[in-house]
Coordinates of C-alpha atoms in Angstrom, one line a residue:
M340 CA 19.3 24.7 -30.4
T341 CA 18.0 26.1 -33.7
D342 CA 14.3 26.2 -34.5
L343 CA 14.9 25.7 -38.3
P344 CA 13.1 22.7 -39.8
G345 CA 15.3 19.6 -40.3
R346 CA 18.0 20.9 -37.9
E347 CA 16.6 19.0 -34.8
N348 CA 19.4 16.3 -34.9
D349 CA 22.2 18.5 -36.2
P350 CA 25.3 17.2 -34.3
N351 CA 26.6 20.7 -34.2
D352 CA 23.6 21.7 -32.1
N353 CA 23.4 18.4 -30.1
P354 CA 26.8 16.8 -29.7
F355 CA 25.2 13.8 -28.0
A356 CA 22.9 13.0 -30.9
M357 CA 25.1 10.2 -32.1
F358 CA 24.3 8.3 -28.9
G359 CA 20.6 8.2 -29.5
N360 CA 17.8 9.7 -27.3
P361 CA 19.6 12.0 -24.9
E362 CA 16.8 11.7 -22.2
Q363 CA 17.1 7.9 -22.2
M364 CA 20.9 8.1 -22.0
A365 CA 20.7 10.6 -19.2
Q366 CA 18.3 8.3 -17.3
A367 CA 20.6 5.3 -17.7
M368 CA 23.5 7.4 -16.5
R369 CA 21.6 8.6 -13.5
Q370 CA 20.6 5.1 -12.6
F371 CA 24.1 3.8 -12.9
A372 CA 25.4 6.6 -10.7
D373 CA 22.7 5.9 -8.1
M374 CA 23.8 2.2 -8.1
L375 CA 27.4 3.1 -7.5
S376 CA 26.5 5.7 -4.8
A377 CA 24.6 3.2 -2.6
P378 CA 26.4 3.1 0.8
Q379 CA 27.6 -0.2 2.1
G380 CA 25.2 -1.9 4.4
S381 CA 22.3 0.2 3.2
G382 CA 20.1 -2.9 2.6
P383 CA 19.2 -4.9 -0.5
V384 CA 17.7 -2.0 -2.4
N385 CA 18.9 1.6 -3.0
W386 CA 15.8 3.3 -1.9
D387 CA 17.0 6.8 -2.9
M388 CA 17.3 5.5 -6.4
A389 CA 13.8 3.8 -6.3
K390 CA 12.3 7.0 -5.1
T391 CA 14.0 9.0 -7.8
I392 CA 12.8 6.6 -10.5
A393 CA 9.3 6.8 -9.2
R394 CA 9.3 10.6 -9.1
H395 CA 10.8 10.8 -12.6
A396 CA 8.2 8.5 -13.9
V397 CA 5.2 10.4 -12.6
V398 CA 6.7 13.8 -13.6
A399 CA 7.2 12.4 -17.2
Q400 CA 3.4 11.7 -17.3
G401 CA 2.5 15.0 -15.9
D402 CA 2.6 15.9 -12.2
P403 CA 1.8 19.6 -11.7
S404 CA 2.4 21.2 -8.3
V405 CA -0.8 21.6 -6.2
M406 CA -2.2 25.0 -6.7
E407 CA -3.2 27.1 -3.8
G408 CA -6.9 26.9 -4.7
E409 CA -6.7 23.1 -4.9
R410 CA -4.9 22.9 -1.6
R411 CA -7.5 25.0 0.1
Q412 CA -10.3 22.8 -1.3
I413 CA -8.7 19.7 0.0
V414 CA -8.0 21.1 3.4
E415 CA -11.5 22.3 3.7
A416 CA -12.9 19.0 2.6
L417 CA -10.9 17.0 5.1
S418 CA -11.8 19.4 7.9
L419 CA -15.5 19.2 7.1
A420 CA -15.4 15.4 6.7
D421 CA -13.7 15.1 10.1
L422 CA -16.4 17.3 11.6
W423 CA -19.2 15.1 10.1
L424 CA -17.5 11.9 11.4
N425 CA -17.9 13.1 15.0
E426 CA -21.6 12.2 14.6
A427 CA -20.8 8.7 13.4
T428 CA -18.1 7.4 15.7
T429 CA -16.7 7.7 19.3
L430 CA -13.1 7.6 18.1
P431 CA -11.6 11.0 18.2
S432 CA -10.2 12.9 15.2
G433 CA -7.1 11.6 13.5
V434 CA -6.7 14.7 11.2
T435 CA -4.3 17.2 12.8
N436 CA -2.6 18.7 9.7
P437 CA -4.7 18.0 6.6
Q438 CA -2.7 18.3 3.4
A439 CA -3.0 18.2 -0.4
W440 CA -0.1 16.4 -2.2
S441 CA 1.1 16.1 -5.7
R442 CA 1.9 12.5 -6.8
S443 CA 5.6 13.3 -6.2
E444 CA 4.9 14.3 -2.6
W445 CA 2.8 11.2 -2.1
I446 CA 5.9 9.1 -3.2
E447 CA 8.2 11.1 -0.9
N448 CA 6.0 10.7 2.1
T449 CA 5.1 7.0 1.7
V450 CA 8.5 5.5 0.8
P451 CA 9.4 4.7 4.5
V452 CA 6.4 2.4 4.8
W453 CA 7.0 0.8 1.4
R454 CA 10.6 0.1 2.5
K455 CA 9.3 -1.8 5.5
L456 CA 6.8 -3.8 3.4
C457 CA 9.1 -4.5 0.5
E458 CA 12.5 -5.3 1.9
P459 CA 11.8 -8.9 3.0
I460 CA 11.0 -10.0 -0.6
A461 CA 13.5 -7.6 -2.1
E462 CA 16.3 -9.2 -0.2
R463 CA 15.5 -12.6 -1.5
M464 CA 15.3 -11.3 -5.1
V465 CA 18.7 -9.5 -4.8
Q466 CA 20.4 -12.6 -3.4
T467 CA 19.0 -14.8 -6.1
M468 CA 19.9 -12.3 -8.8
G469 CA 23.4 -11.9 -7.5
G470 CA 23.9 -15.7 -7.8
A471 CA 22.3 -15.9 -11.2
L472 CA 24.2 -12.9 -12.7
G473 CA 27.5 -14.2 -11.2
G474 CA 27.2 -17.8 -12.4
A475 CA 26.2 -19.7 -9.3
G476 CA 27.5 -22.9 -10.9
L477 CA 31.1 -21.9 -10.7
P478 CA 33.5 -24.1 -8.6
P479 CA 33.9 -22.9 -5.0
E480 CA 37.5 -21.8 -5.6
A481 CA 36.4 -19.7 -8.6
Q482 CA 33.6 -18.2 -6.6
Q483 CA 36.0 -17.2 -3.9
M484 CA 38.3 -15.5 -6.4
A485 CA 35.4 -13.7 -7.9
G486 CA 34.3 -12.3 -4.5
P487 CA 34.5 -8.6 -5.3
L488 CA 32.8 -9.2 -8.6
M489 CA 30.0 -11.0 -6.9
G490 CA 29.5 -8.0 -4.6
M491 CA 29.2 -5.7 -7.5
L492 CA 26.8 -8.1 -9.2
K493 CA 24.6 -8.1 -6.1
Q494 CA 24.7 -4.4 -6.2
M495 CA 23.5 -4.5 -9.8
G496 CA 20.8 -6.8 -8.7
G497 CA 19.8 -4.3 -6.0
M498 CA 19.7 -1.6 -8.7
M499 CA 17.4 -3.8 -10.9
V500 CA 15.0 -4.6 -8.0
G501 CA 15.1 -0.9 -7.0
Q502 CA 14.1 0.1 -10.5
Q503 CA 11.2 -2.3 -10.5
I504 CA 10.0 -1.0 -7.1
G505 CA 10.3 2.6 -8.3
Q506 CA 8.3 1.8 -11.4
A507 CA 5.6 0.0 -9.3
I508 CA 5.3 2.8 -6.8
S509 CA 5.0 5.3 -9.6
S510 CA 2.1 3.2 -11.0
L511 CA 0.3 3.4 -7.7
A512 CA 1.0 7.1 -7.4
R513 CA -0.8 7.7 -10.7
E514 CA -4.1 6.3 -9.4
V515 CA -4.3 6.7 -5.6
V516 CA -6.5 9.5 -4.1
G517 CA -5.0 9.6 -0.6
T518 CA -2.8 7.7 1.9
T519 CA -5.2 4.9 2.7
D520 CA -6.4 3.5 -0.7
I521 CA -4.9 0.1 -0.1
G522 CA -6.2 -0.2 3.5
L523 CA -2.8 0.2 5.0
P524 CA -1.5 3.2 6.9
L525 CA 1.1 4.6 4.4
S526 CA 1.5 7.9 6.3
D527 CA 0.6 9.5 9.6
T528 CA -0.7 12.5 7.8
A529 CA -4.2 12.7 6.3
A530 CA -3.8 13.9 2.7
L531 CA -5.6 13.8 -0.7
L532 CA -4.2 14.2 -4.2
P533 CA -6.0 16.5 -6.5
G534 CA -4.6 14.7 -9.5
G535 CA -5.9 11.3 -8.1
I536 CA -9.3 12.7 -7.4
A537 CA -9.5 14.0 -10.9
H538 CA -8.6 10.6 -12.3
F539 CA -11.1 8.9 -10.0
S540 CA -13.8 11.3 -11.1
E541 CA -13.4 10.6 -14.8
G542 CA -16.7 9.3 -16.3
L543 CA -18.7 10.0 -13.1
E544 CA -21.6 12.4 -13.5
I545 CA -21.4 13.6 -9.9
P546 CA -20.5 17.1 -8.7
S547 CA -16.8 17.3 -8.0
E548 CA -17.4 18.8 -4.6
E549 CA -19.4 15.7 -3.5
I550 CA -16.7 13.4 -4.8
R551 CA -14.0 15.3 -2.9
I552 CA -15.9 15.4 0.4
Y553 CA -16.8 11.7 0.1
L554 CA -13.1 10.7 -0.5
A555 CA -12.2 13.0 2.4
L556 CA -14.6 11.1 4.6
R557 CA -12.9 7.9 3.8
E558 CA -9.4 9.3 4.4
A559 CA -10.4 10.9 7.7
A560 CA -12.2 7.7 8.9
H561 CA -9.2 5.6 8.2
H562 CA -6.9 8.0 10.1
R563 CA -9.2 7.8 13.2
L564 CA -8.6 4.1 13.3
F565 CA -4.9 4.2 12.6
Q566 CA -4.2 7.1 15.1
H567 CA -6.4 5.9 18.0
V568 CA -6.4 2.1 17.8
P569 CA -2.9 1.4 19.1
W570 CA -2.5 -2.2 18.1
L571 CA -4.0 -1.9 14.5
R572 CA -1.0 -0.5 12.7
S573 CA 1.4 -3.1 13.9
H574 CA -1.2 -5.8 13.4
L575 CA -1.7 -5.0 9.7
L576 CA 1.9 -4.3 8.8
G577 CA 3.1 -7.2 10.8
A578 CA 0.7 -9.6 8.9
V579 CA 2.1 -8.3 5.6
E580 CA 5.7 -8.8 6.8
E581 CA 4.9 -12.3 8.1
Y582 CA 3.3 -13.2 4.8
A583 CA 6.2 -11.7 2.8
R584 CA 8.7 -13.8 4.7
G585 CA 7.1 -16.9 3.4
I586 CA 7.4 -15.8 -0.2
T587 CA 10.0 -17.6 -2.3
V588 CA 11.6 -16.5 -5.6
D589 CA 11.3 -18.9 -8.6
T590 CA 15.1 -19.1 -9.1
S591 CA 15.0 -21.0 -12.4
K592 CA 12.5 -18.6 -13.9
L593 CA 14.4 -15.6 -12.7
E594 CA 17.7 -16.8 -14.0
E595 CA 16.1 -17.5 -17.4
Q596 CA 14.6 -14.0 -17.6
I597 CA 17.7 -12.1 -16.6
R598 CA 20.1 -13.9 -19.0
G599 CA 21.3 -11.4 -21.5
L600 CA 19.2 -8.6 -19.9
D601 CA 20.2 -5.1 -20.9
I602 CA 20.3 -3.1 -17.7
N603 CA 19.9 0.1 -19.7
N604 CA 16.5 -0.9 -20.9
P605 CA 13.9 0.0 -18.2
E606 CA 11.0 -1.7 -20.1
A607 CA 12.9 -5.0 -20.4
I608 CA 13.9 -4.9 -16.7
Q609 CA 10.3 -4.2 -15.6
E610 CA 9.0 -7.1 -17.7
A611 CA 11.7 -9.5 -16.5
L612 CA 11.1 -8.7 -12.9
S613 CA 7.3 -8.9 -13.0
G614 CA 6.6 -10.2 -9.5
G615 CA 3.4 -12.0 -10.5
N616 CA 5.5 -14.6 -12.4
L617 CA 8.5 -14.8 -10.0
L618 CA 7.0 -14.7 -6.5
K619 CA 5.2 -17.6 -5.0
P620 CA 4.0 -18.3 -1.5
E621 CA 4.9 -21.3 0.5
E622 CA 1.9 -23.3 1.5
T623 CA 2.7 -23.5 5.2
E624 CA 0.2 -23.2 8.0
R625 CA 2.0 -20.1 9.2
Q626 CA 1.7 -18.5 5.8
K627 CA -2.0 -19.4 5.6
A628 CA -2.6 -18.0 9.1
A629 CA -0.9 -14.7 8.2
L630 CA -3.0 -14.3 5.0
S631 CA -6.2 -15.1 6.8
R632 CA -5.4 -12.6 9.6
L633 CA -4.6 -9.9 7.1
E634 CA -7.6 -10.5 4.9
T635 CA -9.9 -10.5 7.9
A636 CA -8.4 -7.3 9.4
L637 CA -8.5 -5.5 6.1
A638 CA -12.2 -6.4 5.6
L639 CA -13.0 -5.2 9.2
V640 CA -11.2 -1.9 8.6
E641 CA -12.8 -1.3 5.3
G642 CA -16.2 -2.5 6.6
W643 CA -16.1 -0.1 9.5
V644 CA -14.9 2.8 7.3
A645 CA -17.8 2.2 4.9
T646 CA -20.3 2.0 7.8
V647 CA -19.2 5.3 9.5
V648 CA -18.8 7.1 6.1
D649 CA -22.3 6.0 5.0
H650 CA -23.7 7.2 8.4
S651 CA -21.9 10.6 8.1
A652 CA -23.0 11.2 4.5
V653 CA -26.7 10.5 5.0
G654 CA -28.7 13.6 4.2
K655 CA -25.6 15.5 3.3
L656 CA -24.2 13.9 0.1
P657 CA -26.9 12.9 -2.4
S658 CA -24.5 10.8 -4.4
A659 CA -23.0 8.9 -1.4
V660 CA -24.7 5.6 -2.3
A661 CA -23.5 5.7 -5.9
L662 CA -19.9 6.6 -4.8
A663 CA -19.9 3.8 -2.2
E664 CA -20.9 1.3 -4.9
T665 CA -18.2 2.6 -7.3
L666 CA -15.6 2.2 -4.6
R667 CA -16.8 -1.3 -3.7
R668 CA -16.6 -2.4 -7.3
R669 CA -13.2 -0.9 -7.6
R670 CA -11.9 -2.8 -4.6
A671 CA -13.7 -6.1 -5.4
T672 CA -12.5 -6.4 -9.0
G673 CA -8.9 -5.2 -8.3
G674 CA -7.0 -3.1 -10.7
P675 CA -3.5 -1.6 -11.4
A676 CA -2.9 -0.8 -7.8
E677 CA -3.6 -4.3 -6.6
L678 CA -1.4 -5.8 -9.4
T679 CA 1.3 -3.3 -8.4
F680 CA 1.2 -4.3 -4.7
G681 CA 1.4 -8.0 -5.8
T682 CA 4.6 -7.1 -7.7
L683 CA 6.0 -5.4 -4.6
V684 CA 5.3 -8.0 -1.9
G685 CA 3.8 -11.0 -3.7
L686 CA 0.4 -10.4 -2.2
E687 CA -3.1 -9.6 -3.5
L688 CA -4.3 -6.9 -1.1
R689 CA -8.0 -7.2 -1.4
P690 CA -10.6 -7.1 1.3
R691 CA -12.5 -10.1 -0.1
R692 CA -15.3 -10.0 2.5
L693 CA -16.0 -6.3 2.6
R694 CA -19.8 -6.7 2.3
E695 CA -19.9 -9.2 5.2
A696 CA -17.8 -7.0 7.4
A697 CA -19.9 -3.9 6.7
A698 CA -23.1 -5.9 7.5
L699 CA -21.6 -7.1 10.8
W700 CA -20.6 -3.5 11.9
R701 CA -24.1 -2.3 11.0
A702 CA -25.7 -5.1 13.0
L703 CA -23.5 -4.2 16.0
E704 CA -24.5 -0.6 15.8
E705 CA -28.2 -1.5 15.7
A706 CA -27.8 -3.8 18.7
R707 CA -25.3 -2.0 20.9
G708 CA -25.2 1.6 19.5
V709 CA -22.2 3.5 18.2
D710 CA -20.4 3.3 21.6
G711 CA -20.8 -0.5 21.8
R712 CA -19.7 -1.0 18.2
D713 CA -16.6 1.1 18.5
A714 CA -15.6 -0.4 21.8
L715 CA -14.5 -3.6 20.0
W716 CA -11.4 -1.7 18.7
A717 CA -10.1 -1.5 22.3
H718 CA -8.3 -4.8 22.0
P719 CA -7.6 -7.3 19.2
D720 CA -9.2 -10.2 21.2
L721 CA -12.5 -8.4 21.0
M722 CA -12.6 -8.3 17.3
P723 CA -14.7 -10.5 15.1
T724 CA -12.9 -13.4 13.4
A725 CA -13.3 -14.8 9.9
D726 CA -15.9 -17.3 11.2
D727 CA -17.9 -14.4 12.7
L728 CA -18.2 -12.9 9.2
D729 CA -20.0 -16.0 8.2
D730 CA -22.6 -15.6 11.0
P731 CA -22.7 -11.9 12.1
D732 CA -26.0 -12.4 14.0
A733 CA -24.4 -15.0 16.3
F734 CA -21.5 -12.7 17.0
V735 CA -23.9 -9.8 17.9
R736 CA -26.0 -12.0 20.1
G737 CA -23.0 -13.5 21.8
E738 CA -21.8 -10.3 23.6
Q739 CA -19.8 -11.1 26.7
A740 CA -18.6 -8.9 29.5
W741 CA -14.9 -8.5 28.7
D742 CA -12.5 -7.4 31.3
L743 CA -9.6 -5.6 29.5
S744 CA -7.5 -5.4 32.7
E745 CA -7.5 -9.2 32.8
L746 CA -6.5 -9.3 29.1
E747 CA -3.5 -7.2 29.7
R748 CA -2.4 -9.0 32.9
K749 CA -2.1 -12.4 31.3
P750 CA 1.6 -13.6 31.1
D751 CA 3.6 -14.2 27.9
G752 CA 1.2 -12.5 25.6
E753 CA -1.6 -15.0 26.4
S754 CA -4.9 -13.3 26.6
E755 CA -8.2 -14.0 28.3
G756 CA -9.8 -13.9 24.9
E757 CA -7.7 -16.8 23.7
D758 CA -8.8 -18.8 26.8
K759 CA -12.4 -18.2 26.0
H760 CA -12.1 -19.2 22.4
E761 CA -10.2 -22.4 22.5
G762 CA -11.0 -25.0 19.9
G763 CA -9.9 -23.0 16.9
D764 CA -11.9 -19.8 17.2
E765 CA -8.8 -17.7 17.8
R766 CA -9.4 -13.9 18.0
S767 CA -6.6 -12.1 16.3

């Protein structure tokens, strides 16, 4: 390419100039090739393509590799935070290989969990889009003749949903600071993102080292729970999956939005597939129970993390109180990450009762000590319920002698805790 002024679009220098922006054309061709390369039976979404789209999007906005100095700072912060947590909880360390990731590395390492969370609703969207794109109103004999075409159209639907998922994950990657920002265990590895920490720090007049250590405390505290409370991971992810199964796709609105849609226009696709307008929960008792269980569990996790982090930071981080309030406001008001998660699984992921949960954990610590507080994580039937968040003092005063051996010997998954809490006060 020549550097002479006015020669940037010379077809002799750029033979593809007549086709428009070469980067956009190359992106469209890559996406089409990814769609065709999806193996049969690989599921409703081409996840390799979704991951590629997400990585391309974050790189386009700037995603430098983690420098050795940054990596060392993150590893040291996580190691120090983990040491401080030993004073605040009886749960052992969950940090075995602390890491510093770029945004692209975060995407690469969290996609397996996103796949588990997103596929229930993605499958519904792909099926609906296949019918809409293929003309679901055709007579049965015509639909049978068009079988191969229908399969290709479903594949195109999978590409479109995959593109939306890729764009959504890239949006999350641009603002997260670690692997536990949304309260769910997205990775078994404790890691922080220097780019995410820098973004979080914007506008805060707090030393960068304090911010880094405080965020490391939160990351390490989450991993203590996820690594050493055996039932917690499946409890949280299972509640999300259960809720997602009750989500339906607004078929008429989806059909209306994808008519005449140009699959080579990423912006149009992203707007058309905006989950907030297309996904709606069924108002069933099962759906409500899954949502209540998830919201309560998230609040308890976040409340416990806030409690042990505050305990660990006392006397060590002068700005801990201000940082805690910043994070509480961030979680309470929502933001791009929460909207993105709603797009992915049709769910607002917000611990609505964080303050109540934190107050309950503090009251338990005052009444029973750190050992007694943390002992509740031994079994889900010991955990506070949504009703207990309304009256934490009653829960603290109502300590009972629980026999875990009896809980585990009950047949058919029935627990002693459920017997003791008949009449609607189910402990889950």
